[in-house]
Every structure is written in structure tokens, then in C-alpha cells.
PDB file of C-alpha atoms in Angstrom:
ATOM      1  CA  SER A   1      18.541  20.631  -9.719  1.00 77.00           C
ATOM      2  CA  ALA A   2      15.569  22.599  -9.049  1.00 85.00           C
ATOM      3  CA  VAL A   3      16.493  26.145  -8.463  1.00 93.00           C
ATOM      4  CA  ILE A   4      15.662  27.745  -4.989  1.00 97.00           C
ATOM      5  CA  SER A   5      14.743  31.376  -4.156  1.00 97.00           C
ATOM      6  CA  GLN A   6      14.856  32.648  -0.639  1.00 98.00           C
ATOM      7  CA  LYS A   7      13.652  36.049   0.032  1.00 98.00           C
ATOM      8  CA  PRO A   8      14.626  38.524   2.318  1.00 98.00           C
ATOM      9  CA  SER A   9      17.828  37.801   1.565  1.00 97.00           C
ATOM     10  CA  ARG A  10      18.622  39.344   4.892  1.00 97.00           C
ATOM     11  CA  ASP A  11      17.269  41.889   7.582  1.00 97.00           C
ATOM     12  CA  ILE A  12      17.661  43.781  10.667  1.00 97.00           C
ATOM     13  CA  CYS A  13      15.180  43.431  13.046  1.00 96.00           C
ATOM     14  CA  GLN A  14      14.083  44.745  16.691  1.00 97.00           C
ATOM     15  CA  ARG A  15      13.507  42.271  19.517  1.00 97.00           C
ATOM     16  CA  GLY A  16      10.147  40.999  20.201  1.00 97.00           C
ATOM     17  CA  THR A  17       9.047  41.305  16.515  1.00 97.00           C
ATOM     18  CA  SER A  18       8.517  38.348  14.065  1.00 98.00           C
ATOM     19  CA  LEU A  19       9.746  37.948  10.699  1.00 98.00           C
ATOM     20  CA  THR A  20       8.550  35.531   7.658  1.00 98.00           C
ATOM     21  CA  ILE A  21      10.965  33.906   5.077  1.00 98.00           C
ATOM     22  CA  GLN A  22       9.842  32.830   1.846  1.00 98.00           C
ATOM     23  CA  CYS A  23      11.414  30.225   0.014  1.00 98.00           C
ATOM     24  CA  GLN A  24      10.339  29.575  -3.538  1.00 98.00           C
ATOM     25  CA  VAL A  25      11.211  26.543  -5.964  1.00 97.00           C
ATOM     26  CA  ASP A  26      11.215  26.879  -9.799  1.00 95.00           C
ATOM     27  CA  SER A  27       9.393  23.021 -10.154  1.00 93.00           C
ATOM     28  CA  GLN A  28       7.456  20.911  -8.215  1.00 91.00           C
ATOM     29  CA  VAL A  29       9.452  19.181  -5.239  1.00 91.00           C
ATOM     30  CA  THR A  30       8.468  16.398  -2.494  1.00 89.00           C
ATOM     31  CA  MET A  31      10.074  17.783   0.368  1.00 91.00           C
ATOM     32  CA  MET A  32      11.022  20.975   1.612  1.00 95.00           C
ATOM     33  CA  PHE A  33      13.023  21.598   4.592  1.00 96.00           C
ATOM     34  CA  TRP A  34      14.297  24.463   6.759  1.00 98.00           C
ATOM     35  CA  TYR A  35      17.849  24.507   8.533  1.00 98.00           C
ATOM     36  CA  ARG A  36      19.122  27.192  10.771  1.00 98.00           C
ATOM     37  CA  GLN A  37      23.120  27.933  10.939  1.00 98.00           C
ATOM     38  CA  GLN A  38      24.402  30.290  13.918  1.00 95.00           C
ATOM     39  CA  PRO A  39      27.205  32.315  12.761  1.00 90.00           C
ATOM     40  CA  GLY A  40      30.638  30.246  12.221  1.00 92.00           C
ATOM     41  CA  GLN A  41      28.873  27.023  12.892  1.00 96.00           C
ATOM     42  CA  SER A  42      26.969  23.981  11.209  1.00 97.00           C
ATOM     43  CA  LEU A  43      23.411  23.378   9.646  1.00 97.00           C
ATOM     44  CA  THR A  44      20.662  21.894  12.245  1.00 96.00           C
ATOM     45  CA  LEU A  45      17.154  20.952  10.801  1.00 96.00           C
ATOM     46  CA  ILE A  46      14.536  22.923  12.458  1.00 97.00           C
ATOM     47  CA  ALA A  47      11.406  21.340  10.548  1.00 96.00           C
ATOM     48  CA  THR A  48      10.138  19.277   7.434  1.00 94.00           C
ATOM     49  CA  ALA A  49       7.451  21.508   6.025  1.00 95.00           C
ATOM     50  CA  ASN A  50       4.609  19.340   4.833  1.00 90.00           C
ATOM     51  CA  GLN A  51       2.525  20.213   1.719  1.00 89.00           C
ATOM     52  CA  GLY A  52      -0.947  20.824   3.141  1.00 85.00           C
ATOM     53  CA  SER A  53      -0.510  19.679   6.571  1.00 87.00           C
ATOM     54  CA  GLU A  54       1.386  20.807   9.682  1.00 91.00           C
ATOM     55  CA  ALA A  55       5.185  20.925   9.749  1.00 94.00           C
ATOM     56  CA  THR A  56       7.415  18.093  11.580  1.00 94.00           C
ATOM     57  CA  TYR A  57       9.889  19.967  14.157  1.00 96.00           C
ATOM     58  CA  GLU A  58      12.980  18.299  15.160  1.00 94.00           C
ATOM     59  CA  SER A  59      13.822  18.369  18.741  1.00 93.00           C
ATOM     60  CA  GLY A  60      14.653  21.847  20.327  1.00 95.00           C
ATOM     61  CA  PHE A  61      12.235  23.600  17.959  1.00 97.00           C
ATOM     62  CA  VAL A  62       8.504  24.511  18.261  1.00 97.00           C
ATOM     63  CA  ILE A  63       5.804  25.839  16.287  1.00 97.00           C
ATOM     64  CA  ASP A  64       4.651  28.891  18.376  1.00 97.00           C
ATOM     65  CA  LYS A  65       8.367  29.997  17.828  1.00 98.00           C
ATOM     66  CA  PHE A  66       8.807  28.942  14.359  1.00 98.00           C
ATOM     67  CA  PRO A  67       5.583  28.435  12.329  1.00 97.00           C
ATOM     68  CA  ILE A  68       5.843  27.030   8.955  1.00 97.00           C
ATOM     69  CA  SER A  69       3.585  26.916   6.191  1.00 96.00           C
ATOM     70  CA  ARG A  70       3.650  24.856   3.017  1.00 96.00           C
ATOM     71  CA  PRO A  71       0.212  25.699   0.632  1.00 94.00           C
ATOM     72  CA  ASN A  72       1.567  23.966  -2.592  1.00 93.00           C
ATOM     73  CA  LEU A  73       4.466  21.931  -3.830  1.00 93.00           C
ATOM     74  CA  THR A  74       6.677  24.717  -4.503  1.00 95.00           C
ATOM     75  CA  PHE A  75       6.418  26.996  -1.900  1.00 96.00           C
ATOM     76  CA  SER A  76       7.142  27.304   1.774  1.00 97.00           C
ATOM     77  CA  THR A  77       7.502  30.029   4.658  1.00 98.00           C
ATOM     78  CA  LEU A  78       9.000  30.062   7.786  1.00 98.00           C
ATOM     79  CA  THR A  79       8.021  32.814  10.581  1.00 98.00           C
ATOM     80  CA  VAL A  80      10.789  33.571  13.411  1.00 98.00           C
ATOM     81  CA  SER A  81       8.289  34.704  16.081  1.00 98.00           C
ATOM     82  CA  ASN A  82       8.970  37.237  19.278  1.00 97.00           C
ATOM     83  CA  MET A  83      12.744  37.306  17.978  1.00 97.00           C
ATOM     84  CA  SER A  84      15.585  37.866  20.239  1.00 96.00           C
ATOM     85  CA  PRO A  85      19.198  38.370  19.730  1.00 95.00           C
ATOM     86  CA  GLU A  86      19.979  34.564  19.864  1.00 95.00           C
ATOM     87  CA  ASP A  87      17.722  33.930  16.824  1.00 97.00           C
ATOM     88  CA  SER A  88      20.453  35.916  14.663  1.00 97.00           C
ATOM     89  CA  SER A  89      21.417  33.344  12.493  1.00 97.00           C
ATOM     90  CA  ILE A  90      21.038  32.392   8.660  1.00 98.00           C
ATOM     91  CA  TYR A  91      18.072  30.105   8.011  1.00 98.00           C
ATOM     92  CA  LEU A  92      18.058  27.940   4.992  1.00 98.00           C
ATOM     93  CA  CYS A  93      15.423  26.640   2.797  1.00 98.00           C
ATOM     94  CA  SER A  94      15.775  23.291   0.816  1.00 97.00           C
ATOM     95  CA  ALA A  95      14.161  20.755  -1.205  1.00 96.00           C
ATOM     96  CA  VAL A  96      14.338  17.469  -2.717  1.00 92.00           C
ATOM     97  CA  THR A  97      12.827  16.736  -6.131  1.00 87.00           C
ATOM     98  CA  GLY A  98      12.132  13.255  -5.313  1.00 82.00           C
ATOM     99  CA  ALA A  99      12.523   9.772  -3.217  1.00 74.00           C
ATOM    100  CA  HIS A 100      16.551   9.312  -2.907  1.00 77.00           C
ATOM    101  CA  GLN A 101      17.398  12.436  -4.561  1.00 86.00           C
ATOM    102  CA  PRO A 102      20.110  14.829  -3.275  1.00 91.00           C
ATOM    103  CA  GLN A 103      18.712  17.710  -1.201  1.00 94.00           C
ATOM    104  CA  HIS A 104      19.528  21.315  -2.490  1.00 95.00           C
ATOM    105  CA  PHE A 105      19.682  24.412  -0.769  1.00 97.00           C
ATOM    106  CA  GLY A 106      18.507  27.980  -1.287  1.00 97.00           C
ATOM    107  CA  ASP A 107      21.075  31.004  -0.857  1.00 96.00           C
ATOM    108  CA  GLY A 108      19.779  31.749   3.177  1.00 97.00           C
ATOM    109  CA  THR A 109      18.263  34.517   4.999  1.00 98.00           C
ATOM    110  CA  ARG A 110      20.828  36.458   7.437  1.00 97.00           C
ATOM    111  CA  LEU A 111      18.622  37.585  10.033  1.00 98.00           C
ATOM    112  CA  SER A 112      20.040  39.765  12.793  1.00 97.00           C
ATOM    113  CA  ILE A 113      18.135  41.059  15.882  1.00 96.00           C
ATOM    114  CA  LEU A 114      18.930  44.290  17.862  1.00 93.00           C
TER     115      LEU A 114
ATOM    116  CA  GLY B   1      19.071   9.071  16.925  1.00 74.00           C
ATOM    117  CA  GLU B   2      22.447   9.803  14.454  1.00 83.00           C
ATOM    118  CA  ASN B   3      25.261  11.400  15.565  1.00 89.00           C
ATOM    119  CA  VAL B   4      27.815  12.706  13.228  1.00 95.00           C
ATOM    120  CA  GLU B   5      31.540  13.669  14.074  1.00 97.00           C
ATOM    121  CA  GLN B   6      33.696  15.526  11.687  1.00 98.00           C
ATOM    122  CA  HIS B   7      37.213  15.459  11.897  1.00 98.00           C
ATOM    123  CA  PRO B   8      39.665  17.832  11.468  1.00 98.00           C
ATOM    124  CA  SER B   9      38.131  21.047  12.118  1.00 98.00           C
ATOM    125  CA  THR B  10      40.534  23.326  10.320  1.00 98.00           C
ATOM    126  CA  LEU B  11      42.867  21.767   7.355  1.00 98.00           C
ATOM    127  CA  SER B  12      45.356  23.756   5.592  1.00 98.00           C
ATOM    128  CA  VAL B  13      47.631  22.544   2.604  1.00 98.00           C
ATOM    129  CA  GLN B  14      49.494  23.614  -0.261  1.00 98.00           C
ATOM    130  CA  GLU B  15      48.112  24.152  -3.639  1.00 98.00           C
ATOM    131  CA  GLY B  16      48.841  20.329  -5.361  1.00 98.00           C
ATOM    132  CA  ASP B  17      48.917  18.613  -2.381  1.00 98.00           C
ATOM    133  CA  SER B  18      45.886  16.273  -1.107  1.00 98.00           C
ATOM    134  CA  ALA B  19      43.028  16.830   1.866  1.00 98.00           C
ATOM    135  CA  VAL B  20      41.015  14.524   3.685  1.00 98.00           C
ATOM    136  CA  ILE B  21      38.453  14.934   6.000  1.00 98.00           C
ATOM    137  CA  LYS B  22      36.660  12.215   8.074  1.00 98.00           C
ATOM    138  CA  CYS B  23      33.550  11.874   9.448  1.00 98.00           C
ATOM    139  CA  THR B  24      31.919   8.974  11.897  1.00 97.00           C
ATOM    140  CA  TYR B  25      28.154   8.106  12.110  1.00 95.00           C
ATOM    141  CA  SER B  26      25.990   6.221  14.873  1.00 92.00           C
ATOM    142  CA  ASP B  27      23.116   4.809  13.066  1.00 89.00           C
ATOM    143  CA  SER B  28      24.092   1.335  11.233  1.00 86.00           C
ATOM    144  CA  ALA B  29      20.910   2.030   9.221  1.00 86.00           C
ATOM    145  CA  SER B  30      22.243   4.854   7.795  1.00 88.00           C
ATOM    146  CA  ASN B  31      22.526   4.742   4.135  1.00 88.00           C
ATOM    147  CA  TYR B  32      23.020   7.890   2.191  1.00 91.00           C
ATOM    148  CA  PHE B  33      26.139  10.258   3.221  1.00 94.00           C
ATOM    149  CA  PRO B  34      26.448  13.828   0.823  1.00 96.00           C
ATOM    150  CA  TRP B  35      29.430  16.330   1.436  1.00 98.00           C
ATOM    151  CA  TYR B  36      28.714  19.777   0.886  1.00 98.00           C
ATOM    152  CA  LYS B  37      30.927  22.879   0.429  1.00 98.00           C
ATOM    153  CA  GLN B  38      29.944  26.179   1.662  1.00 98.00           C
ATOM    154  CA  GLU B  39      32.454  28.964   0.310  1.00 97.00           C
ATOM    155  CA  LEU B  40      31.997  32.161   2.572  1.00 94.00           C
ATOM    156  CA  GLY B  41      28.484  34.138   2.306  1.00 93.00           C
ATOM    157  CA  LYS B  42      27.378  31.266  -0.131  1.00 96.00           C
ATOM    158  CA  ARG B  43      24.663  28.459   0.094  1.00 97.00           C
ATOM    159  CA  PRO B  44      25.959  24.816   0.694  1.00 97.00           C
ATOM    160  CA  GLN B  45      26.337  22.988  -2.737  1.00 97.00           C
ATOM    161  CA  LEU B  46      26.555  19.379  -2.685  1.00 97.00           C
ATOM    162  CA  ILE B  47      29.685  18.180  -4.056  1.00 97.00           C
ATOM    163  CA  ILE B  48      29.330  14.365  -4.053  1.00 97.00           C
ATOM    164  CA  ASP B  49      27.708  11.596  -2.244  1.00 95.00           C
ATOM    165  CA  ILE B  50      27.340   8.040  -1.660  1.00 94.00           C
ATOM    166  CA  ARG B  51      24.984   5.373  -1.026  1.00 90.00           C
ATOM    167  CA  SER B  52      25.474   2.674   1.361  1.00 83.00           C
ATOM    168  CA  ASN B  53      25.739  -0.218  -1.502  1.00 83.00           C
ATOM    169  CA  VAL B  54      29.122   0.953  -2.874  1.00 84.00           C
ATOM    170  CA  GLY B  55      32.229   1.604  -1.093  1.00 91.00           C
ATOM    171  CA  GLU B  56      33.925   4.417  -3.175  1.00 95.00           C
ATOM    172  CA  LYS B  57      32.388   7.009  -5.698  1.00 94.00           C
ATOM    173  CA  LYS B  58      35.099   9.398  -7.710  1.00 97.00           C
ATOM    174  CA  ASP B  59      34.299  12.523  -9.636  1.00 95.00           C
ATOM    175  CA  GLN B  60      37.259  13.949 -11.305  1.00 96.00           C
ATOM    176  CA  ARG B  61      39.489  15.386  -8.079  1.00 97.00           C
ATOM    177  CA  ILE B  62      37.110  14.570  -5.516  1.00 98.00           C
ATOM    178  CA  ALA B  63      36.173  10.958  -4.187  1.00 98.00           C
ATOM    179  CA  VAL B  64      34.321   9.339  -1.154  1.00 98.00           C
ATOM    180  CA  THR B  65      34.925   5.940   0.328  1.00 97.00           C
ATOM    181  CA  LEU B  66      32.787   4.579   2.781  1.00 96.00           C
ATOM    182  CA  ASN B  67      33.302   1.931   5.247  1.00 95.00           C
ATOM    183  CA  LYS B  68      29.924   0.688   6.906  1.00 92.00           C
ATOM    184  CA  THR B  69      31.719  -2.061   9.317  1.00 93.00           C
ATOM    185  CA  ALA B  70      33.506   1.052  11.019  1.00 94.00           C
ATOM    186  CA  LYS B  71      30.440   3.290  10.335  1.00 94.00           C
ATOM    187  CA  HIS B  72      33.009   6.160   8.902  1.00 95.00           C
ATOM    188  CA  PHE B  73      33.571   7.840   5.562  1.00 97.00           C
ATOM    189  CA  SER B  74      35.534   9.833   3.953  1.00 98.00           C
ATOM    190  CA  LEU B  75      36.148  13.062   1.471  1.00 98.00           C
ATOM    191  CA  HIS B  76      39.466  12.816  -0.438  1.00 98.00           C
ATOM    192  CA  ILE B  77      40.341  16.036  -2.368  1.00 98.00           C
ATOM    193  CA  THR B  78      43.360  15.474  -4.905  1.00 98.00           C
ATOM    194  CA  GLU B  79      45.601  18.087  -6.716  1.00 98.00           C
ATOM    195  CA  THR B  80      44.279  20.976  -4.417  1.00 98.00           C
ATOM    196  CA  GLN B  81      43.671  24.275  -5.962  1.00 98.00           C
ATOM    197  CA  PRO B  82      42.888  27.585  -4.197  1.00 97.00           C
ATOM    198  CA  GLU B  83      39.295  27.741  -5.518  1.00 97.00           C
ATOM    199  CA  ASP B  84      38.956  24.464  -3.212  1.00 98.00           C
ATOM    200  CA  SER B  85      39.183  26.911   0.097  1.00 98.00           C
ATOM    201  CA  ALA B  86      35.853  26.142   1.898  1.00 98.00           C
ATOM    202  CA  VAL B  87      33.896  24.650   4.559  1.00 98.00           C
ATOM    203  CA  TYR B  88      33.042  21.035   3.900  1.00 98.00           C
ATOM    204  CA  PHE B  89      30.302  19.316   5.574  1.00 98.00           C
ATOM    205  CA  CYS B  90      29.389  15.851   5.862  1.00 98.00           C
ATOM    206  CA  ALA B  91      25.882  14.615   6.520  1.00 96.00           C
ATOM    207  CA  ALA B  92      24.271  11.632   7.552  1.00 94.00           C
ATOM    208  CA  PRO B  93      20.224  10.853   7.476  1.00 90.00           C
ATOM    209  CA  LEU B  94      18.441  11.408  10.854  1.00 84.00           C
ATOM    210  CA  SER B  95      16.779   8.670  12.168  1.00 72.00           C
ATOM    211  CA  GLY B  96      13.782   7.772  10.305  1.00 58.00           C
ATOM    212  CA  GLY B  97      14.162   9.729   7.680  1.00 63.00           C
ATOM    213  CA  TYR B  98      16.230   9.347   4.180  1.00 65.00           C
ATOM    214  CA  ASN B  99      16.252  13.146   3.469  1.00 78.00           C
ATOM    215  CA  LYS B 100      16.293  14.491   6.786  1.00 88.00           C
ATOM    216  CA  LEU B 101      19.781  15.483   7.537  1.00 92.00           C
ATOM    217  CA  ILE B 102      22.423  15.843  10.305  1.00 94.00           C
ATOM    218  CA  PHE B 103      25.273  17.590   9.585  1.00 97.00           C
ATOM    219  CA  GLY B 104      28.998  17.283  10.567  1.00 97.00           C
ATOM    220  CA  ALA B 105      30.319  20.518  12.649  1.00 98.00           C
ATOM    221  CA  GLY B 106      32.560  21.186   9.278  1.00 98.00           C
ATOM    222  CA  THR B 107      36.008  21.248   8.079  1.00 98.00           C
ATOM    223  CA  ARG B 108      37.572  24.863   7.435  1.00 98.00           C
ATOM    224  CA  LEU B 109      39.875  24.053   4.547  1.00 98.00           C
ATOM    225  CA  ALA B 110      42.472  26.268   3.399  1.00 98.00           C
ATOM    226  CA  VAL B 111      44.755  26.055   0.371  1.00 98.00           C
ATOM    227  CA  HIS B 112      47.857  28.177  -0.053  1.00 97.00           C
ATOM    228  CA  PRO B 113      49.207  28.960  -3.431  1.00 93.00           C
TER     229      PRO B 113
END
């Protein structure tokens, strides 16, 4: 399976600031996704990162708060904007290498907002 | 849209016993059901998955069964070992996409030596 790397692995930020998380895959993938995992909770899909076009957001998530880029088939970024303590979570990138292939995850970015 | 319910939320077994985790889903069109294992501080790792054209799939000590009529699927771990201790998540496709997944709430499995 593809190796998925995320940077940073963790960060502590001040409220009101923004942070961009990077996701790099070691091979071309068809689909990339961003999930949020709040402390002790399950994973919730934020959006599908579409290559060369705007991301597709799930209910409850908006582009102004979570802008996403995907400039090519191996890289995507998620920005968490105007952060508040409620945004403290693990943010996970995932990727699928082809149609009907399993989804694999990066190690996640643990974000704490003070 | 799809909804996934997972039970139990916690499960404690003795080493060598079997563990069973069950999930139900709501969308009868769902056709792919993966299971992930997440150890503390680690990424979710796919351990087994099943497609709707089969009723059971096995990989060594792990098996998954699917009942499409009842819309539920289960993870079975036999001969449990302490290293099986983790949180296990089931998932199903969010409506409208094969790969967009909705996850169950998770089951924290503790295997005691």
C-alpha cells in the first residue's frame, strides 16, 4: 500500500490563528480524503480533496473554515482557519490508490489550540 | 445517508478467548465494509474488509461476516493475544461514494494475559 506522510505530526497553536497540514503520498493515488478525530472519538470525514478542483465538503464542514488544496495526484493540504479550542483534534489524511481499493491513513496531525 | 452503529463500546477478554464486534448499517446499497484497528497514538490500520458479494472472509485469526438481509457485519478475533488490545472501527460507504467512509463509534478491546 502507499506510504502516506503528514506534517506536522503535532502542533500547539494560539486561538485565532491558522495552520496548514500537509499530506504527501509516495505514489499517485486516485482519491485523497481528510478526516477529523476528536479526543477519544471516532473518525469523521471532513472532505474529499479533488485534484485540480475545489474539494467536496461533508455536512457540517465549510471551505472557509477548512480550505483544502490538491495540486497533483500525490499531495494535499488542509488548513484549519481561525482556530478555537474546539478545533483541538487529530486530523488524518487518507488515500485510495485505485477504484475499489482499500483506504489507508497517514499518521495524523495532533492539534491543540490554547 | 448511511448510518453505522457499533457494539459493544468496550470489550474485555482473557487471552486465548474469542472477541466479536458487531456493526449495523442503514443503506441497503452499501457494498464495502472495512475494519480498522487503531492502537494508542497510531494511525487507523486496515485489518480486513469484505465486499457485499461474499458472506464471510477470513485472514488467520481474524474473520468478518456479512448479513446483507439484516444489514449487519461482524468482526471475529479468535485466540486473542495482548497485542490485539486496541480500538477497532467498522466503516461503510457514505451514500454516493465507494470510498467515502462513515465510521462506527469504535470498540475498545482489552485482552488480559
